[in-house]
Tab-separated table of N, CA and C in Angstrom:
chain	number	residue	atom	x	y	z
A	1	MET	N	136.329	304.497	0.676
A	1	MET	CA	137.240	304.845	1.755
A	1	MET	C	137.377	306.362	1.818
A	2	ALA	N	137.277	306.911	2.991
A	2	ALA	CA	137.367	308.359	3.165
A	2	ALA	C	138.827	308.802	3.184
A	3	ASP	N	139.084	309.921	2.530
A	3	ASP	CA	140.427	310.503	2.567
A	3	ASP	C	140.670	311.113	3.933
A	4	ARG	N	141.926	311.117	4.351
A	4	ARG	CA	142.228	311.794	5.609
A	4	ARG	C	142.315	313.291	5.353
A	5	MET	N	142.066	314.041	6.397
A	5	MET	CA	142.062	315.491	6.293
A	5	MET	C	143.429	316.028	6.710
A	6	VAL	N	143.867	317.062	6.027
A	6	VAL	CA	145.140	317.703	6.317
A	6	VAL	C	144.942	319.212	6.319
A	7	LYS	N	145.873	319.917	6.965
A	7	LYS	CA	145.883	321.374	6.916
A	7	LYS	C	147.013	321.766	5.980
A	8	ALA	N	146.692	322.569	4.969
A	8	ALA	CA	147.667	322.941	3.946
A	8	ALA	C	147.971	324.430	4.004
A	9	CYS	N	149.238	324.773	3.788
A	9	CYS	CA	149.661	326.165	3.638
A	9	CYS	C	149.838	326.401	2.146
A	10	HIS	N	149.032	327.300	1.596
A	10	HIS	CA	149.062	327.534	0.156
A	10	HIS	C	150.276	328.344	-0.280
A	11	ARG	N	150.860	329.124	0.610
A	11	ARG	CA	152.049	329.902	0.257
A	11	ARG	C	153.288	329.005	0.180
A	12	CYS	N	153.449	328.133	1.168
A	12	CYS	CA	154.642	327.275	1.245
A	12	CYS	C	154.466	325.936	0.530
A	13	ARG	N	153.237	325.599	0.180
A	13	ARG	CA	152.911	324.335	-0.491
A	13	ARG	C	153.334	323.117	0.332
A	14	VAL	N	152.994	323.151	1.625
A	14	VAL	CA	153.234	322.022	2.525
A	14	VAL	C	151.935	321.719	3.266
A	15	TYR	N	151.870	320.499	3.840
A	15	TYR	CA	150.681	320.128	4.603
A	15	TYR	C	151.056	319.294	5.807
A	16	ILE	N	150.128	319.220	6.759
A	16	ILE	CA	150.300	318.411	7.956
A	16	ILE	C	148.981	317.697	8.242
A	17	SER	N	149.075	316.453	8.696
A	17	SER	CA	147.870	315.704	9.064
A	17	SER	C	147.238	316.333	10.295
A	18	ILE	N	145.926	316.284	10.373
A	18	ILE	CA	145.240	316.776	11.564
A	18	ILE	C	144.525	315.609	12.218
A	19	GLY	N	144.356	315.694	13.521
A	19	GLY	CA	143.708	314.622	14.264
A	19	GLY	C	143.500	315.025	15.702
A	20	ASN	N	143.236	314.044	16.556
A	20	ASN	CA	142.924	314.368	17.938
A	20	ASN	C	143.860	313.724	18.947
A	21	THR	N	145.040	313.267	18.535
A	21	THR	CA	146.010	312.768	19.505
A	21	THR	C	146.881	313.932	19.967
A	22	TYR	N	147.463	313.785	21.136
A	22	TYR	CA	148.273	314.860	21.715
A	22	TYR	C	149.426	315.250	20.787
A	23	GLU	N	150.120	314.260	20.252
A	23	GLU	CA	151.276	314.526	19.387
A	23	GLU	C	150.869	315.282	18.117
A	24	ILE	N	149.780	314.876	17.505
A	24	ILE	CA	149.318	315.539	16.280
A	24	ILE	C	148.856	316.961	16.578
A	25	ILE	N	148.192	317.162	17.717
A	25	ILE	CA	147.754	318.508	18.097
A	25	ILE	C	148.960	319.413	18.317
A	26	GLN	N	150.013	318.903	18.959
A	26	GLN	CA	151.233	319.694	19.172
A	26	GLN	C	151.858	320.090	17.831
A	27	LYS	N	151.939	319.147	16.891
A	27	LYS	CA	152.501	319.440	15.572
A	27	LYS	C	151.648	320.459	14.828
A	28	GLU	N	150.328	320.345	14.969
A	28	GLU	CA	149.428	321.286	14.302
A	28	GLU	C	149.590	322.697	14.871
A	29	GLN	N	149.768	322.807	16.183
A	29	GLN	CA	149.982	324.122	16.795
A	29	GLN	C	151.299	324.732	16.328
A	30	LYS	N	152.350	323.920	16.197
A	30	LYS	CA	153.630	324.407	15.682
A	30	LYS	C	153.470	324.866	14.232
A	31	PHE	N	152.746	324.096	13.433
A	31	PHE	CA	152.463	324.456	12.043
A	31	PHE	C	151.750	325.809	11.989
A	32	ASP	N	150.749	325.997	12.852
A	32	ASP	CA	150.001	327.258	12.890
A	32	ASP	C	150.904	328.435	13.247
A	33	ARG	N	151.824	328.245	14.193
A	33	ARG	CA	152.760	329.325	14.565
A	33	ARG	C	153.691	329.665	13.411
A	34	GLU	N	154.215	328.640	12.744
A	34	GLU	CA	155.180	328.862	11.666
A	34	GLU	C	154.540	329.452	10.415
A	35	HIS	N	153.251	329.212	10.227
A	35	HIS	CA	152.580	329.669	9.007
A	35	HIS	C	151.526	330.743	9.306
A	36	ARG	N	151.714	331.451	10.420
A	36	ARG	CA	150.815	332.554	10.786
A	36	ARG	C	150.852	333.613	9.689
A	37	GLY	N	149.705	334.049	9.262
A	37	GLY	CA	149.620	335.049	8.205
A	37	GLY	C	149.604	334.468	6.803
A	38	HIS	N	149.875	333.183	6.687
A	38	HIS	CA	149.813	332.518	5.380
A	38	HIS	C	148.394	332.004	5.158
A	39	PRO	N	147.959	331.891	3.918
A	39	PRO	CA	146.638	331.305	3.667
A	39	PRO	C	146.688	329.790	3.898
A	40	THR	N	145.945	329.306	4.900
A	40	THR	CA	145.887	327.872	5.201
A	40	THR	C	144.444	327.401	5.074
A	41	GLN	N	144.299	326.094	4.871
A	41	GLN	CA	142.964	325.536	4.676
A	41	GLN	C	142.990	324.055	5.024
A	42	VAL	N	141.903	323.552	5.584
A	42	VAL	CA	141.749	322.124	5.839
A	42	VAL	C	141.112	321.504	4.595
A	43	VAL	N	141.806	320.503	4.029
A	43	VAL	CA	141.361	319.874	2.783
A	43	VAL	C	141.573	318.363	2.858
A	44	ARG	N	141.022	317.643	1.893
A	44	ARG	CA	141.299	316.209	1.763
A	44	ARG	C	142.682	316.050	1.129
A	45	ILE	N	143.416	315.056	1.582
A	45	ILE	CA	144.770	314.858	1.070
A	45	ILE	C	144.773	314.591	-0.430
A	46	SER	N	143.742	313.952	-0.948
A	46	SER	CA	143.695	313.641	-2.379
A	46	SER	C	143.648	314.900	-3.245
A	47	GLU	N	143.179	316.018	-2.685
A	47	GLU	CA	143.080	317.261	-3.446
A	47	GLU	C	144.440	317.916	-3.688
A	48	ILE	N	145.406	317.654	-2.800
A	48	ILE	CA	146.685	318.374	-2.875
A	48	ILE	C	147.902	317.472	-2.982
A	49	LEU	N	147.718	316.171	-2.933
A	49	LEU	CA	148.824	315.222	-2.818
A	49	LEU	C	149.903	315.414	-3.870
A	50	GLU	N	149.555	315.650	-5.104
A	50	GLU	CA	150.577	315.757	-6.142
A	50	GLU	C	151.199	317.147	-6.236
A	51	TYR	N	150.647	318.127	-5.540
A	51	TYR	CA	151.149	319.499	-5.628
A	51	TYR	C	151.886	319.965	-4.374
A	52	TYR	N	151.590	319.366	-3.229
A	52	TYR	CA	152.142	319.795	-1.948
A	52	TYR	C	152.972	318.670	-1.346
A	53	LYS	N	153.876	319.011	-0.423
A	53	LYS	CA	154.686	317.986	0.238
A	53	LYS	C	154.392	317.992	1.740
A	54	PRO	N	154.571	316.845	2.398
A	54	PRO	CA	154.303	316.788	3.843
A	54	PRO	C	155.394	317.504	4.633
A	55	ILE	N	155.023	318.043	5.765
A	55	ILE	CA	155.986	318.692	6.655
A	55	ILE	C	156.158	317.786	7.869
A	56	GLU	N	157.372	317.575	8.291
A	56	GLU	CA	157.624	316.730	9.465
A	56	GLU	C	158.652	317.322	10.357
């Protein structure tokens, strides 16, 4: 089973799911605005699950 992909902010230690629905794209754009200038990266959720928390 493939892990889902998330965008993580390494400074704040939070992540958000990424996808192609309108609602998810809107949340991702808000995440990008709030974490502008922070180091972010698209990763598999299994890589960061125990260290980062979801943002909602």
